Every structure is written in structure tokens, then in C-alpha cells.
Amino acid sequence: MNNILPILRSTAFRTAAAVASAFTSGVVLLFAFIYWQTTVSETARITNIIVSQSELIRGAPPEQILWMVQTHVAADLHRVTFAALFDRQGEPIAGNLQHMPPDLLPDGKPHWVEALAVDDGRTEPERVIAVARRLGDGRLLVIGRNIEELANLRRLVTRALALGVIPAVLLALGVGAWMGQRTGWRVRSWQRILTHVREGQLGVRLPTRENGDDVDQLAASVNHMLDELVRLLGELHNVGNTIAHDLRTPLARARAQLERTRRGTHSREDLERAIEKAMAGLDQSISITTSLLRLAEIEGSRRRDAFGPVDLVDIAREVAEFYEPAAEQKGITIHLDLLHCPPLFGDHDLLFEAVANLVDNAVKFTPPGGTVRLLTEATPAGPQLRVADNGPGIPASVRANVFKRFFRFDTGANVPGIGLGLCLVAAIAKLHGYALAVEDARPGCVVVLTCRPSGAPSVPEPARDEYAGAMH
Amino acid sequence: MEARMDPQGRQAGGGMDPRPHGGGEADAMAGARVLLVEDDVELAEDVRGDLVDRGYDVEVARTGGEGARLAGLASFDLLIVDRMLPEIDGLTLVEQLRETDPTTPVLIISALADVDERVRGLKAGGDDYLTKPFALVELGARVEALLRRPLQTRTTALRVGPLTLDLIDRVARRGERVIDLLPREFKLLEYLMRRPGQLATRAMLLEGVWRYRFIPETNLVDVHIGKLRRKIDEDGQPSLIQVVRGQGFVFRADE
């Protein structure tokens, strides 16, 4: 029973059962038609024949009637026809009936009666459709036809129905069970394989038969998904390695510094210098950890409690003011071109942080004497903020990477930083459902943040985030 | 009316001295009683040592329960409470304390850096929130800031040393000279002048002046302070804002 139940529950078996019942209904309808054809229609045909025969005989000249009756009987080699002529007293004159059937009225209409034939040795009366008519001279004409044949036909049809439908249904159910068993076997083997995947063996793949059927396509999709998973895990692993590298290097420096200092004798100044270097290493590790956690916090956040109306122009102006002295110190001009934008619905502090990071980056990568431009405008796509610099720019080939963790494009200028700023901007943009892109500013690069006005529906896109969860 | 700031008589330190205030002989806050509730033995010991060096009288509790008991037994001038504690959670401890004592300042220290956590900590009754790992200097500066509370003058002007801030007209003067300040520079100067002689760290200034919760990669606070110093200082005179290397800034309180 344990083996049968899953088969009975399988989709293939259920489909087969449905097909079988549809097939059965079709066959039953067909046989019902045949049955109707053989009984009702055949009976009507026979009735018509005997009625017209009886009329034909009655209308014949009296001297020919006797001969016609005798010929009618003699011509029937199948012995299904009855014809007889009785005198006024009901005594048989000619034909193959022993006596007048008792229930038969001489009204010229067909009746179902029992009749006994004269000469075939049968003693049992037969079922007959018969018509009786009184002739002009008082004699009684009976024309009939045996309908046992029809009953036989009916039995035959019923038997054929049974013989045809029952095996067909059984066959359909059998095929269904077989298919259920077959797909069940496939599904169970998939389940086994996927259990391996769940246990961490990501190398296994579902078998395909290369026949392109739906099950095969499903297997191919699952395999594709597994390939993707392996690829993502690989990238995640790389990110993990980068994080480990960036975190451990300053820690290693600090440790080496302290260890070297513990050995040997040092002046107070040496000790202070060593401690300061070690603390700088620790501080760098701490700031990377803090940034990573902050990133994870924003990436993992679905929280919109802090959302409210935000003015992009205000933010841009405030950020510019915040960075102005630093830019000035480096000989960089911050140029503002702020056109009115409809209000946004977002987290003011996070958006400020995002814009600040963009400007921080731009100031960092612009050589002295350069210009950083902040532009806002309302575009058909939504309020837009552009932060452009005329620094070295970013080649198109690596633009997609700038929002990834720890990506640092080697511009030749040795710029400090931990490479998480733009990543944070990307996370904040994603939280808000805003689009973020890097474009060519010829010269330099421009980062474009396209926001949604506060009225627009904000659907956090389930877009593939290759790095989400790296720090979770 | 003008409020004459009482100079603290303390020398804003500099150079290699890790503590700018050197334990403070005439420090009004010396001897302030601090209760530290922290379950990590080593960290508690280091914090206690640093605070004792600064002249505070420190008691340490290792669990929330012990902290609650100690806080009930004696009165403290300040509580430093770890967010995650055995027995009674740090936030619960602060909430309980606030029912009977709404004024004693509480500094929450926590490994949880989320904005949410911070908000929760301040809502529970914390006055400040510091994320681990922190620099002892940062902790010391915040402890001092909490104990001293800024000068909440009801008057219309602040005067410290040669500088006067007209809080109504938003004008700064050094002697008779009017100093041309941007609104943000005025706020920065006001923040420092309300805490004369006290160390203000970069993070404190970012939070208090700019209301920012993030630390920019570029050292912007130093640049802003530098610009402000150039505006308020005069040739041949020592700078009014002392830069304490690696720590922060102090507005000189001495004449």
C-alpha cells in the first residue's frame, strides 16, 4: 500500500484517471447511439416494412392473396418472417402460424405479441411484431417478424460495450499508474539529488534526457539555477577573502608593530610611535568593520519608519556646504546647478549620507584645480541628481564594478579610503528603489541618481543583488 | 545682559598627553561618582582605570541586577551602562532607573550600532550612546560633557575669553572686530563656547553641530575647524581653539 499510494497521488496518474473517465464517457455515448440505432430505429424500420407489406397484400386481388402469403413465407430463408391467412372462424388457411396470436387486434397497427410457428419444430412462442388486417372477404391477414434477432443484437452491443470500455478504462489507468510511477521515480531521484545540494554538494546536477519535454526543461532550469548559485557563492567567497584581506592587513601591521616593540629596548618616543602605529592599524580595522556592518544594516533594512518628505535640492546644497572647505583646501571648485525637483519620499539621513559619499568620492578623485559639479533637475524618469567631476574618469569596462564592495579602481593617484563608499550609496539607492549609474562626463565621470517623486509607487525591486548577505 | 563664563581654570592639553585635562586639580568634576555596568571584565577594568585617572570615583557592576542594586544603594553622578548585560538587560536597567531618577545622566555603550538600536537606547532614557569599540578619549569626552552639561544661558549673549557671541543677531565679535561667519560656522563656535575647556571629539561635533550620524571618509571636521580658527584667531595670539592631536578640539577657557 505504501508503494501504491504515492502513485495514486501522482500527477500522471490523476491525469490518466481523468483521461480514462473522459474516454469512458465518450465510448458510452457512442454505444448508446449504436444501441438506440439498433433498437428504436431498427424496430421502426421493421414495423414500417410489415405494415406496408400487409397493405400491399390486402390491396392485391383476392385470388392472389393466398399465393402471396405462401410466397412470402417461402422466400424467407432466415425464418424470421411470419405471414398467415385465417378464415372467419380463425382457422389457419395458409402461412406459418399455428393459430391467431391471442393479443393481436386486427386493426392494421403493429403489436408486440407472442406467436407460435408451424413447421420449425419450435414449441416456445417467439417474440414477434405483427400486424393483423381483416380482408374484404372476412379473412384475417397476419404479417409479422421475429424480433429475437433484435434482442440478440442488443445483447451483442451491450457485450461489446463491456468488452470495449472496461479494458480501455483499465488500460488508461494502467498507463496512468505507469506514468505516475515513472515520473514518481524521476521526482524521487530529483529529491535525492537536491538533498545532496541542501547538504552542501553543489556540484551535482539533475539528469536530463535531452528530449525537451516539460520535465526536462524544469530540470534544465534547476541546473541553471544551481550553476548561478555556484557562481554567486564563488563571488561571495571572493568578497569574503577581500574583506578578510582588508581587515587582517591592518591587524597584522598592528600585531607586528606591538610584537617588535615588546622585544628590544626602546626610548619613550619609540614606544609612543609604535603604540600610535598599532592603534592606527586597529582603528582602520574598526572603521572597515563599522562600514561593513552599516552596509549590512542598510542592505538588510526593509524599514521605512524614517521615511518622510525629502528635498533633493536641500540635500545637495547642504552636502556642498559641508564639503566646500575641504574642496577649497584642495583647490577644487564645487559648482552647483540646482533646479527645482518635486519632493521625494525617503530617509533624509540616508539620502544625505549617499550624496555626501558621492561628493566625498568626487572631491577625492578630482585633481587640484578641478571642478566638482552638483546638478539636480526634474526629468521624465524622476528627480535626478548628478555628481560630476573632471578627474581621471572611470573606463566603461569597470563602471559596473564601482558599486561593489572593496572595488578600488587604480587611478594611479594613491587615494586613501576603504572602497565601501559607493557600495553604501548603491545600498541606499536600492533601499529607496532609485536607479544609480556611472556615466562618462568627458572628461571625468558622473554618477547619476534617478529618484522617484514622492507620489510614485515605490516597489523595492527584487532585483538580483549579487552581494546581499555577504556580511549576514 | 551678558553671561560671564566662569573659566574652568584648566589647561587644555596637547602634544603627546593622552588626556587633555590631566586629572584636573581644580576640576569641579573631580570626585564625581560614576557607576559602570559592564560585564566584560577587561574592558570594565580599562574603562575604570581611565576614569579613575581622570579623577572620578568609579564603581563597577558586572550584571544588570548588581547595577540596579548599586544604583539603589547610593547616588551617582553618572551611569555608564552596557546595552547587553546578564540578568537585567541594559535598556531595562535604564528604564527602571528612570522611573525613580529622571535626572542622573546615563551613557549607554553598545556593540549594536544600528540607528534603531541607538534610537531605542535614547528612548529608554539614555542621554548618549556610544558604540563599541570606542576610544577611551571619546568615552572620557562624552562623560565629561554629560557631567558638565552645556551652559544653558537664558541670556542673549555668550562671552568666553575675548570672544562674544550675540545669540539674537547671530553675530560674533572679538573685541570690537566683527567676525564674518557662515551660519554653520556660528553653530560650531557656539557649540565649542558653550563647553569651554572641554574636549569635543569629531564625532561629538558631527552629531551636535551637523546632526550627522555618519563619519565621512574625508576629515571634514578638521577642515571646518581650521577655517573657523583662521577667522577668529589673531596674529601673535595663541589660537582660541586648541587642536588635541588624535582626539578633538578644546575652546580655550583661560583668559
XYZ file of C-alpha atoms in Angstrom:
727
model
C 0.000 0.000 0.000
C 2.900 2.231 0.766
C 4.081 1.896 -2.803
C 0.697 2.385 -4.353
C -0.427 5.479 -2.522
C 2.273 7.786 -3.929
C 1.450 6.510 -7.410
C -2.257 7.164 -6.912
C -1.363 10.654 -5.760
C 0.989 11.329 -8.648
C 0.009 13.938 -11.186
C 0.443 11.493 -14.058
C -1.951 9.007 -12.515
C -4.535 11.662 -11.837
C -4.236 12.869 -15.398
C -4.622 9.306 -16.647
C -7.678 8.795 -14.474
C -9.233 11.950 -15.858
C -8.445 10.872 -19.425
C -9.862 7.420 -18.705
C -13.127 8.814 -17.430
C -13.403 11.191 -20.376
C -12.678 8.302 -22.722
C -15.274 6.121 -20.972
C -17.915 8.806 -21.270
C -17.151 9.106 -24.972
C -17.390 5.384 -25.565
C -20.602 5.081 -23.545
C -22.133 7.861 -25.634
C -21.070 6.087 -28.807
C -22.518 2.790 -27.678
C -25.676 4.491 -26.521
C -26.055 5.796 -30.045
C -25.482 2.362 -31.527
C -27.942 0.879 -29.049
C -30.536 3.443 -29.933
C -29.889 2.844 -33.611
C -30.348 -0.935 -33.273
C -33.413 -0.980 -31.094
C -35.562 2.027 -31.669
C -34.622 2.753 -35.231
C -34.452 -0.869 -36.344
C -37.801 -1.604 -34.720
C -39.343 1.340 -36.522
C -37.860 0.153 -39.798
C -39.229 -3.363 -39.341
C -42.596 -2.039 -38.319
C -42.799 0.097 -41.417
C -41.913 -2.852 -43.595
C -44.523 -5.178 -42.163
C -47.215 -2.522 -42.205
C -46.554 -1.740 -45.837
C -46.315 -5.439 -46.721
C -49.645 -6.086 -45.085
C -51.169 -3.195 -47.013
C -49.657 -4.445 -50.221
C -51.114 -7.935 -49.711
C -54.520 -6.679 -48.684
C -54.710 -4.475 -51.749
C -53.966 -7.399 -54.076
C -56.737 -9.261 -55.960
C -58.344 -11.884 -53.667
C -57.252 -14.792 -55.799
C -53.610 -13.758 -55.485
C -53.574 -13.209 -51.718
C -53.179 -16.848 -50.801
C -50.322 -17.184 -53.216
C -48.640 -14.042 -51.936
C -48.781 -15.245 -48.351
C -47.308 -18.595 -49.288
C -44.573 -16.970 -51.398
C -43.777 -14.517 -48.588
C -43.181 -17.371 -46.185
C -41.317 -19.471 -48.671
C -38.999 -16.640 -49.711
C -37.734 -16.129 -46.163
C -34.817 -18.410 -45.749
C -33.885 -16.873 -42.393
C -37.199 -17.887 -40.917
C -37.802 -14.533 -39.326
C -40.889 -13.623 -41.258
C -44.385 -14.649 -40.346
C -47.314 -14.499 -42.678
C -50.657 -16.262 -42.313
C -54.238 -16.208 -43.507
C -57.090 -17.210 -41.205
C -60.758 -17.743 -42.045
C -63.625 -16.064 -40.285
C -63.522 -18.642 -37.539
C -59.842 -18.082 -37.005
C -58.775 -21.364 -38.525
C -55.491 -21.142 -40.425
C -55.823 -21.270 -44.190
C -52.242 -20.688 -45.165
C -48.914 -19.425 -43.759
C -46.614 -20.382 -40.944
C -48.609 -19.560 -37.846
C -50.321 -22.341 -35.911
C -53.063 -20.063 -34.693
C -54.056 -16.489 -34.443
C -51.907 -14.801 -31.699
C -54.396 -14.098 -28.905
C -53.475 -10.443 -28.203
C -53.368 -9.372 -31.810
C -56.140 -6.987 -32.791
C -56.992 -6.790 -36.477
C -56.559 -3.010 -36.536
C -53.737 -2.747 -39.068
C -51.339 -1.447 -36.421
C -48.126 -3.104 -35.249
C -48.250 -5.010 -31.959
C -45.739 -6.887 -29.896
C -47.123 -10.367 -29.490
C -46.136 -13.965 -28.817
C -46.572 -16.244 -31.781
C -46.068 -19.950 -32.422
C -44.713 -21.003 -35.783
C -45.987 -24.110 -37.534
C -43.223 -26.041 -39.001
C -39.833 -25.390 -37.454
C -40.259 -27.771 -34.536
C -40.181 -24.975 -32.014
C -42.655 -25.241 -29.210
C -41.909 -21.989 -27.460
C -43.720 -18.930 -28.778
C -41.455 -16.253 -30.268
C -41.470 -12.513 -29.757
C -42.912 -11.015 -32.822
C -44.007 -7.656 -34.154
C -47.160 -8.342 -36.085
C -49.908 -6.569 -37.988
C -53.344 -8.115 -38.473
C -55.869 -6.949 -41.050
C -59.248 -8.172 -41.985
C -59.626 -8.598 -45.693
C -62.691 -7.652 -47.695
C -63.926 -11.268 -47.726
C -63.735 -11.620 -43.957
C -60.458 -13.488 -43.879
C -57.712 -12.329 -41.483
C -54.211 -11.496 -42.706
C -51.284 -11.524 -40.261
C -47.821 -10.304 -41.201
C -45.081 -10.367 -38.592
C -41.439 -10.501 -37.973
C -39.386 -12.199 -35.334
C -37.531 -9.676 -33.188
C -35.409 -12.119 -31.232
C -32.730 -11.098 -33.686
C -33.008 -7.537 -32.413
C -32.696 -8.689 -28.833
C -29.601 -10.610 -29.852
C -28.210 -7.545 -31.456
C -28.874 -5.603 -28.287
C -27.080 -8.190 -26.239
C -24.225 -8.082 -28.667
C -23.971 -4.323 -28.387
C -24.057 -4.463 -24.582
C -21.372 -7.115 -24.554
C -19.236 -5.155 -26.971
C -19.650 -2.154 -24.718
C -18.472 -4.103 -21.720
C -15.650 -5.735 -23.627
C -14.551 -2.435 -25.140
C -14.916 0.067 -22.336
C -13.713 -1.874 -19.332
C -10.364 -2.833 -20.890
C -9.976 0.697 -22.237
C -10.502 2.167 -18.778
C -8.190 -0.358 -17.216
C -5.614 0.359 -19.887
C -5.836 4.127 -19.282
C -5.498 3.685 -15.531
C -2.641 1.286 -16.038
C -0.815 3.690 -18.318
C -1.502 6.452 -15.782
C -0.090 4.369 -12.982
C 2.909 3.510 -15.099
C 3.499 7.129 -15.973
C 2.955 8.104 -12.347
C 5.465 5.505 -11.337
C 7.885 6.703 -13.987
C 7.669 10.450 -13.154
C 7.491 9.487 -9.498
C 10.773 7.747 -9.959
C 12.214 10.850 -11.612
C 10.887 13.132 -8.911
C 12.230 10.894 -6.184
C 15.631 10.831 -7.816
C 15.490 14.647 -8.024
C 14.619 14.805 -4.372
C 17.615 12.638 -3.557
C 19.892 14.828 -5.650
C 18.509 18.056 -4.202
C 19.043 16.686 -0.711
C 22.725 16.447 -1.610
C 22.592 20.080 -2.724
C 20.984 21.054 0.547
C 23.763 19.286 2.352
C 26.285 21.390 0.508
C 27.265 19.314 -2.532
C 26.739 21.993 -5.109
C 28.423 20.050 -7.914
C 25.550 17.619 -8.568
C 23.043 18.245 -11.339
C 19.627 16.813 -12.216
C 19.727 14.265 -15.058
C 18.157 15.418 -18.316
C 17.034 13.278 -21.227
C 17.593 15.931 -23.854
C 14.124 15.306 -25.248
C 12.958 18.820 -24.481
C 9.798 17.798 -22.625
C 8.484 19.948 -19.827
C 10.070 17.849 -17.097
C 13.378 18.072 -18.907
C 13.055 21.837 -19.200
C 12.341 22.055 -15.492
C 15.449 20.008 -14.756
C 17.465 22.293 -17.028
C 16.129 25.359 -15.144
C 17.034 23.865 -11.804
C 20.504 23.041 -13.121
C 20.889 26.572 -14.416
C 19.855 27.880 -11.002
C 22.465 25.677 -9.365
C 25.143 26.975 -11.760
C 24.140 30.504 -10.814
C 24.255 29.633 -7.129
C 27.753 28.224 -7.506
C 28.836 31.360 -9.358
C 27.368 33.646 -6.691
C 28.919 31.635 -3.905
C 32.227 31.940 -5.689
C 31.864 35.697 -5.855
C 30.764 35.794 -2.252
C 33.814 33.798 -1.366
C 35.969 36.331 -3.205
C 34.265 39.158 -1.364
C 34.851 37.306 1.884
C 38.509 36.952 1.000
C 38.756 40.636 0.176
C 37.095 41.535 3.455
C 39.447 39.208 5.306
C 42.401 40.726 3.499
C 41.386 44.325 4.128
C 40.550 43.619 7.755
C 43.538 41.471 8.509
C 46.230 43.551 6.887
C 45.934 46.467 9.344
C 45.543 43.981 12.206
C 48.695 42.196 11.079
C 50.536 45.509 10.928
C 49.382 46.378 14.436
C 50.335 42.999 15.761
C 53.779 43.034 14.163
C 54.356 46.518 15.477
C 53.475 45.516 19.027
C 55.480 42.303 18.854
C 58.590 44.067 17.590
C 58.184 46.687 20.300
C 57.896 44.057 23.025
C 61.278 42.698 22.007
C 64.218 45.007 22.340
C 64.581 48.137 24.398
C 63.161 51.399 23.246
C 63.107 55.002 24.154
C 59.829 56.523 25.285
C 59.450 58.215 21.885
C 59.898 54.892 20.072
C 57.289 53.290 22.284
C 54.808 56.072 21.692
C 55.369 55.912 17.947
C 54.906 52.150 17.945
C 51.732 52.369 20.008
C 50.363 55.038 17.734
C 51.043 52.949 14.638
C 49.445 49.922 16.235
C 46.401 51.952 17.204
C 46.146 53.308 13.667
C 46.022 49.729 12.392
C 43.320 48.835 14.884
C 41.357 51.978 14.026
C 41.433 51.086 10.355
C 40.096 47.607 11.078
C 37.413 49.114 13.253
C 36.341 51.582 10.612
C 36.129 48.824 7.986
C 34.063 46.684 10.349
C 31.815 49.621 11.133
C 31.317 50.385 7.457
C 30.577 46.754 6.627
C 28.063 46.476 9.436
C 26.478 49.731 8.377
C 26.254 48.416 4.835
C 24.699 45.191 6.060
C 22.277 47.213 8.173
C 21.126 49.235 5.182
C 21.068 46.294 2.790
C 19.096 44.202 5.221
C 16.726 47.005 6.053
C 13.170 46.953 4.788
C 12.354 49.600 7.316
C 10.593 52.689 6.156
C 9.781 54.217 9.533
C 12.246 57.001 8.969
C 10.813 57.813 5.543
C 9.332 61.203 5.016
C 9.276 64.048 2.507
C 12.797 64.937 1.417
C 14.016 67.787 -0.761
C 16.832 66.683 -3.021
C 17.917 70.279 -3.685
C 18.278 70.975 0.055
C 20.368 67.868 0.492
C 22.634 68.755 -2.422
C 23.087 72.286 -1.097
C 23.849 71.071 2.423
C 26.335 68.465 1.246
C 28.066 71.041 -0.916
C 28.362 73.361 2.079
C 29.738 70.511 4.178
C 32.423 69.699 1.615
C 33.184 73.239 0.492
C 36.118 73.899 2.893
C 37.745 70.542 2.099
C 37.395 71.152 -1.627
C 38.688 74.690 -1.276
C 41.699 73.404 0.616
C 42.477 71.114 -2.323
C 41.903 73.895 -4.857
C 38.718 72.323 -6.152
C 35.615 74.337 -7.005
C 32.214 72.914 -6.127
C 29.783 74.155 -8.735
C 26.068 73.988 -8.022
C 23.356 73.878 -10.647
C 20.269 73.047 -8.655
C 16.926 73.146 -10.446
C 13.728 72.586 -8.539
C 12.649 68.963 -8.100
C 9.413 67.509 -6.777
C 9.802 66.233 -3.195
C 10.988 62.687 -2.596
C 9.691 60.190 -0.084
C 12.713 58.757 1.648
C 15.057 58.610 4.603
C 16.639 62.058 4.806
C 19.710 60.986 6.765
C 20.472 58.063 4.481
C 19.989 60.109 1.324
C 22.230 62.783 2.769
C 24.830 60.135 3.514
C 24.547 58.819 -0.039
C 25.024 62.238 -1.627
C 27.846 63.014 0.817
C 29.616 59.830 -0.216
C 29.285 60.744 -3.882
C 30.720 64.192 -3.269
C 33.425 62.775 -0.984
C 34.446 60.456 -3.784
C 34.366 63.187 -6.409
C 36.500 65.546 -4.296
C 38.914 62.727 -3.592
C 39.424 61.788 -7.233
C 39.493 65.262 -8.740
C 42.975 66.685 -9.135
C 43.733 70.118 -7.631
C 42.285 72.882 -9.745
C 39.406 70.709 -10.886
C 35.688 71.176 -10.538
C 33.017 69.059 -8.894
C 29.545 69.773 -10.186
C 26.297 69.005 -8.421
C 23.201 69.142 -10.582
C 19.594 68.456 -9.791
C 16.683 68.526 -12.202
C 13.271 67.023 -12.686
C 13.439 64.534 -15.548
C 10.655 62.384 -17.016
C 12.193 59.441 -15.147
C 12.016 61.309 -11.842
C 14.062 63.824 -9.874
C 17.694 63.396 -10.783
C 20.930 64.216 -9.005
C 24.202 64.225 -10.904
C 27.608 64.454 -9.270
C 30.229 65.085 -11.918
C 33.950 65.562 -11.633
C 36.634 66.244 -14.192
C 39.062 63.792 -12.695
C 40.566 60.803 -14.486
C 37.151 59.164 -15.053
C 36.312 55.501 -14.967
C 36.725 53.284 -18.046
C 33.428 51.828 -19.316
C 34.727 48.312 -18.722
C 34.890 48.685 -14.952
C 31.954 51.046 -14.374
C 29.680 48.208 -13.335
C 32.137 47.264 -10.611
C 32.375 50.560 -8.797
C 29.343 49.775 -6.659
C 30.814 46.502 -5.463
C 32.453 46.007 -2.123
C 36.099 46.982 -1.850
C 36.359 47.812 -5.519
C 39.106 50.345 -5.964
C 39.992 51.452 -9.424
C 43.670 52.143 -9.675
C 43.857 55.673 -10.978
C 47.490 55.985 -10.233
C 46.667 58.607 -7.617
C 47.146 56.984 -4.259
C 43.824 57.885 -2.716
C 43.016 56.743 0.799
C 39.708 55.073 1.561
C 38.307 51.668 2.157
C 36.327 51.278 -1.052
C 32.927 50.955 0.547
C 31.537 54.438 -0.060
C 29.899 53.810 -3.418
C 28.750 50.424 -2.253
C 26.897 52.171 0.549
C 25.392 54.612 -1.946
C 24.188 51.663 -4.032
C 22.623 50.051 -0.963
C 20.835 53.268 -0.022
C 19.605 53.747 -3.607
C 18.347 50.185 -3.654
C 16.527 50.604 -0.351
C 14.680 53.531 -1.889
C 14.178 51.838 -5.250
C 16.224 54.530 -7.003
C 18.442 53.951 -10.013
C 22.170 54.582 -9.790
C 24.536 54.737 -12.754
C 28.029 55.872 -13.641
C 28.480 57.694 -16.911
C 31.230 59.378 -18.806
C 31.488 63.128 -18.148
C 34.226 63.661 -20.810
C 36.482 64.270 -19.003
C 35.863 62.654 -15.649
C 32.866 60.713 -14.589
C 29.357 61.496 -13.467
C 27.266 59.478 -11.055
C 23.562 59.748 -11.762
C 20.999 59.062 -9.072
C 17.494 58.900 -10.502
C 14.866 59.109 -7.778
C 11.151 58.603 -7.737
C 8.940 61.508 -6.790
C 7.024 61.010 -3.560
C 3.763 60.179 -5.332
C 5.179 57.326 -7.394
C 4.659 53.810 -6.130
C 7.822 52.530 -4.603
C 8.288 48.868 -5.215
C 11.536 47.561 -3.803
C 12.652 45.630 -6.844
C 13.577 42.043 -6.155
C 16.500 42.649 -8.468
C 19.366 40.271 -8.204
C 21.807 41.588 -5.692
C 24.982 39.714 -6.112
C 26.378 40.696 -2.772
C 23.398 40.858 -0.483
C 24.065 38.759 2.518
C 27.809 38.860 2.272
C 28.041 40.064 5.814
C 24.935 38.440 7.200
C 22.605 91.051 29.643
C 25.690 89.050 29.240
C 26.650 85.864 30.923
C 30.184 85.808 32.091
C 31.545 82.340 31.726
C 33.352 81.059 34.708
C 36.721 79.938 33.433
C 37.398 76.394 34.461
C 40.983 77.228 35.224
C 42.099 74.200 33.348
C 44.770 73.931 30.770
C 43.657 72.399 27.525
C 46.328 69.841 26.958
C 48.054 68.948 23.765
C 51.049 67.195 22.384
C 51.519 63.623 23.469
C 49.462 63.731 26.620
C 46.666 61.268 26.022
C 44.379 63.113 28.411
C 43.969 66.789 27.827
C 42.732 67.592 31.296
C 45.325 65.705 33.274
C 43.132 64.723 36.188
C 42.265 68.323 36.976
C 43.338 69.630 40.363
C 40.722 72.346 40.439
C 38.322 70.267 38.401
C 34.800 70.792 39.594
C 34.014 67.354 38.355
C 36.852 65.624 40.128
C 35.467 63.113 42.525
C 32.212 62.744 40.634
C 30.761 59.309 41.339
C 30.386 57.092 38.298
C 28.702 53.685 38.172
C 29.955 51.492 35.344
C 27.800 48.484 34.495
C 29.797 46.289 32.111
C 30.075 42.507 32.033
C 33.384 42.259 30.193
C 35.957 42.184 32.977
C 38.902 43.512 30.982
C 37.023 46.294 29.281
C 35.449 47.283 32.604
C 38.883 47.392 34.207
C 40.364 49.570 31.421
C 37.437 51.964 31.474
C 37.520 52.135 35.252
C 41.268 52.803 35.213
C 40.902 55.574 32.652
C 38.062 57.245 34.549
C 39.954 56.990 37.843
C 42.948 58.636 36.127
C 40.602 61.423 35.136
C 39.746 61.908 38.784
C 36.402 60.178 39.001
C 35.250 57.862 41.731
C 34.209 54.704 39.887
C 32.230 51.642 40.973
C 31.822 48.660 38.683
C 28.902 46.260 38.431
C 29.156 43.120 36.314
C 25.475 42.359 35.835
C 22.282 44.311 35.334
C 20.995 43.098 38.697
C 24.099 44.234 40.522
C 23.933 47.549 38.678
C 20.328 48.084 39.771
C 21.215 47.210 43.350
C 24.197 49.570 43.469
C 22.240 52.371 41.818
C 19.584 51.959 44.515
C 22.082 51.969 47.381
C 23.989 55.115 46.608
C 23.532 58.130 44.448
C 25.789 58.509 41.436
C 26.514 61.489 39.243
C 26.649 59.390 36.095
C 25.865 55.877 34.926
C 27.672 54.080 32.125
C 25.583 51.062 31.126
C 26.376 48.340 28.616
C 23.457 47.597 26.342
C 23.689 43.819 26.687
C 24.070 42.562 30.213
C 23.430 39.349 32.119
C 20.334 39.143 34.386
C 18.772 42.501 33.585
C 19.288 43.901 30.115
C 20.932 47.330 29.943
C 17.894 49.042 28.445
C 15.607 47.608 31.104
C 18.012 48.774 33.770
C 17.929 52.317 32.380
C 14.142 52.255 32.106
C 13.845 51.078 35.728
C 16.252 53.745 36.888
C 14.355 56.450 35.032
C 11.171 55.645 36.982
C 12.728 56.882 40.190
C 15.507 59.096 38.928
C 14.821 61.142 35.840
C 17.923 63.332 36.000
C 21.141 61.352 36.515
C 22.856 61.255 33.131
C 23.226 57.822 31.543
C 25.698 56.893 28.837
C 24.845 53.673 27.026
C 27.688 51.713 25.475
C 26.765 49.034 22.989
C 28.100 46.709 20.358
C 24.911 47.353 18.397
C 25.493 50.237 16.034
C 22.156 50.259 14.197
C 20.323 53.529 14.068
C 17.333 51.668 15.504
C 19.316 50.496 18.499
C 20.599 53.964 19.130
C 17.112 55.417 18.993
C 15.880 52.682 21.332
C 18.692 53.403 23.782
C 17.961 57.114 23.882
C 14.222 56.460 24.171
C 14.769 54.182 27.145
C 16.313 57.130 28.951
C 19.925 57.184 27.838
C 21.471 60.613 27.357
C 24.177 59.478 24.977
C 25.013 56.341 23.075
C 28.496 55.134 22.262
C 29.241 52.187 20.013
C 31.910 49.608 20.806
C 34.747 49.605 20.079
C 35.313 53.162 21.215
C 38.377 55.202 22.015
C 38.785 55.870 25.735
C 39.298 59.507 24.784
C 35.871 59.527 23.151
C 34.314 57.968 26.247
C 36.111 60.422 28.522
C 34.993 63.405 26.457
C 31.382 62.242 26.495
C 31.459 61.507 30.221
C 32.729 65.000 30.847
C 30.170 66.514 28.524
C 27.378 64.670 30.333
C 28.611 65.657 33.774
C 29.037 69.276 32.892
C 26.009 69.763 30.703
C 26.464 72.704 28.374
C 25.905 76.245 29.526
C 22.203 76.781 29.059
C 22.263 80.514 29.338
C 18.964 82.314 29.262
C 20.850 85.414 28.211
C 21.229 86.794 24.775
C 24.995 86.570 24.524
C 27.837 84.179 25.243
C 31.221 85.525 26.249
C 34.295 83.363 26.664
C 37.727 84.906 26.676
C 37.957 87.648 24.072
C 35.031 86.274 22.071
C 31.399 87.354 22.314
C 28.528 85.642 20.551
C 25.333 87.627 20.098
C 22.762 84.831 20.081
C 19.929 87.031 18.852
C 21.597 88.724 15.915
C 23.896 85.773 15.291
C 26.961 87.964 15.315
C 30.418 87.026 16.632
C 32.854 89.646 17.867
C 36.422 89.524 19.002
C 36.783 92.700 20.965
C 35.315 95.277 18.628
C 36.064 93.295 15.485
C 33.012 91.671 13.930
C 33.839 88.231 12.621
C 32.100 87.263 9.411
C 30.806 83.727 9.961
C 28.654 81.399 7.892
C 25.620 80.060 9.789
C 27.242 76.658 10.239
C 30.481 78.217 11.498
C 28.476 80.204 14.021
C 26.832 76.995 15.259
C 30.219 75.288 15.519
C 31.652 78.151 17.512
C 28.583 78.291 19.743
C 28.866 74.549 20.458
C 32.510 74.951 21.498
C 31.926 78.110 23.512
C 29.114 76.506 25.470
C 31.659 73.906 26.606
C 34.758 75.944 27.369
C 37.775 73.922 28.409
C 36.103 70.678 27.433
C 37.258 68.280 24.768
C 34.883 67.986 21.850
C 35.615 64.992 19.635
C 34.960 64.916 15.904
C 32.044 62.538 16.371
C 30.551 64.824 19.035
C 30.813 67.810 16.692
C 29.305 65.886 13.763
C 26.390 64.870 15.963
C 25.997 68.121 17.830
C 26.632 70.718 15.133
C 25.747 68.988 11.895
C 23.375 66.361 13.326
C 25.067 63.731 11.165
C 25.285 60.151 12.244
C 27.927 59.106 9.775
C 31.630 59.652 9.791
C 32.731 60.956 6.389
C 35.812 59.382 4.888
C 37.410 62.769 4.482
C 38.335 64.532 7.713
C 35.913 67.363 7.202
C 35.587 68.482 10.808
C 39.271 69.403 10.947
C 38.904 71.442 7.781
C 35.871 73.299 9.160
C 37.675 73.957 12.454
C 40.729 75.139 10.556
C 38.646 77.610 8.616
C 36.926 78.808 11.796
C 40.282 79.248 13.562
C 41.601 81.399 10.725
C 38.582 83.655 11.137
C 38.591 84.039 14.930
C 42.318 83.989 15.727
C 44.592 86.975 15.673
C 48.233 87.190 14.775
C 50.628 86.832 17.656
C 47.895 85.456 19.945
C 47.527 81.780 20.825
C 44.699 80.105 18.964
C 41.361 80.121 20.772
C 40.605 76.584 19.612
C 43.165 74.072 20.704
C 43.591 71.010 18.485
C 44.269 67.941 20.589
C 46.011 65.564 18.259
C 44.061 62.416 17.527
C 41.331 63.443 19.940
C 39.438 66.595 19.115
C 39.192 70.257 19.927
C 39.007 72.421 23.025
C 37.887 76.011 23.235
C 40.382 77.724 25.483
C 38.717 78.862 28.623
C 41.628 80.769 30.106
C 41.948 84.477 29.632
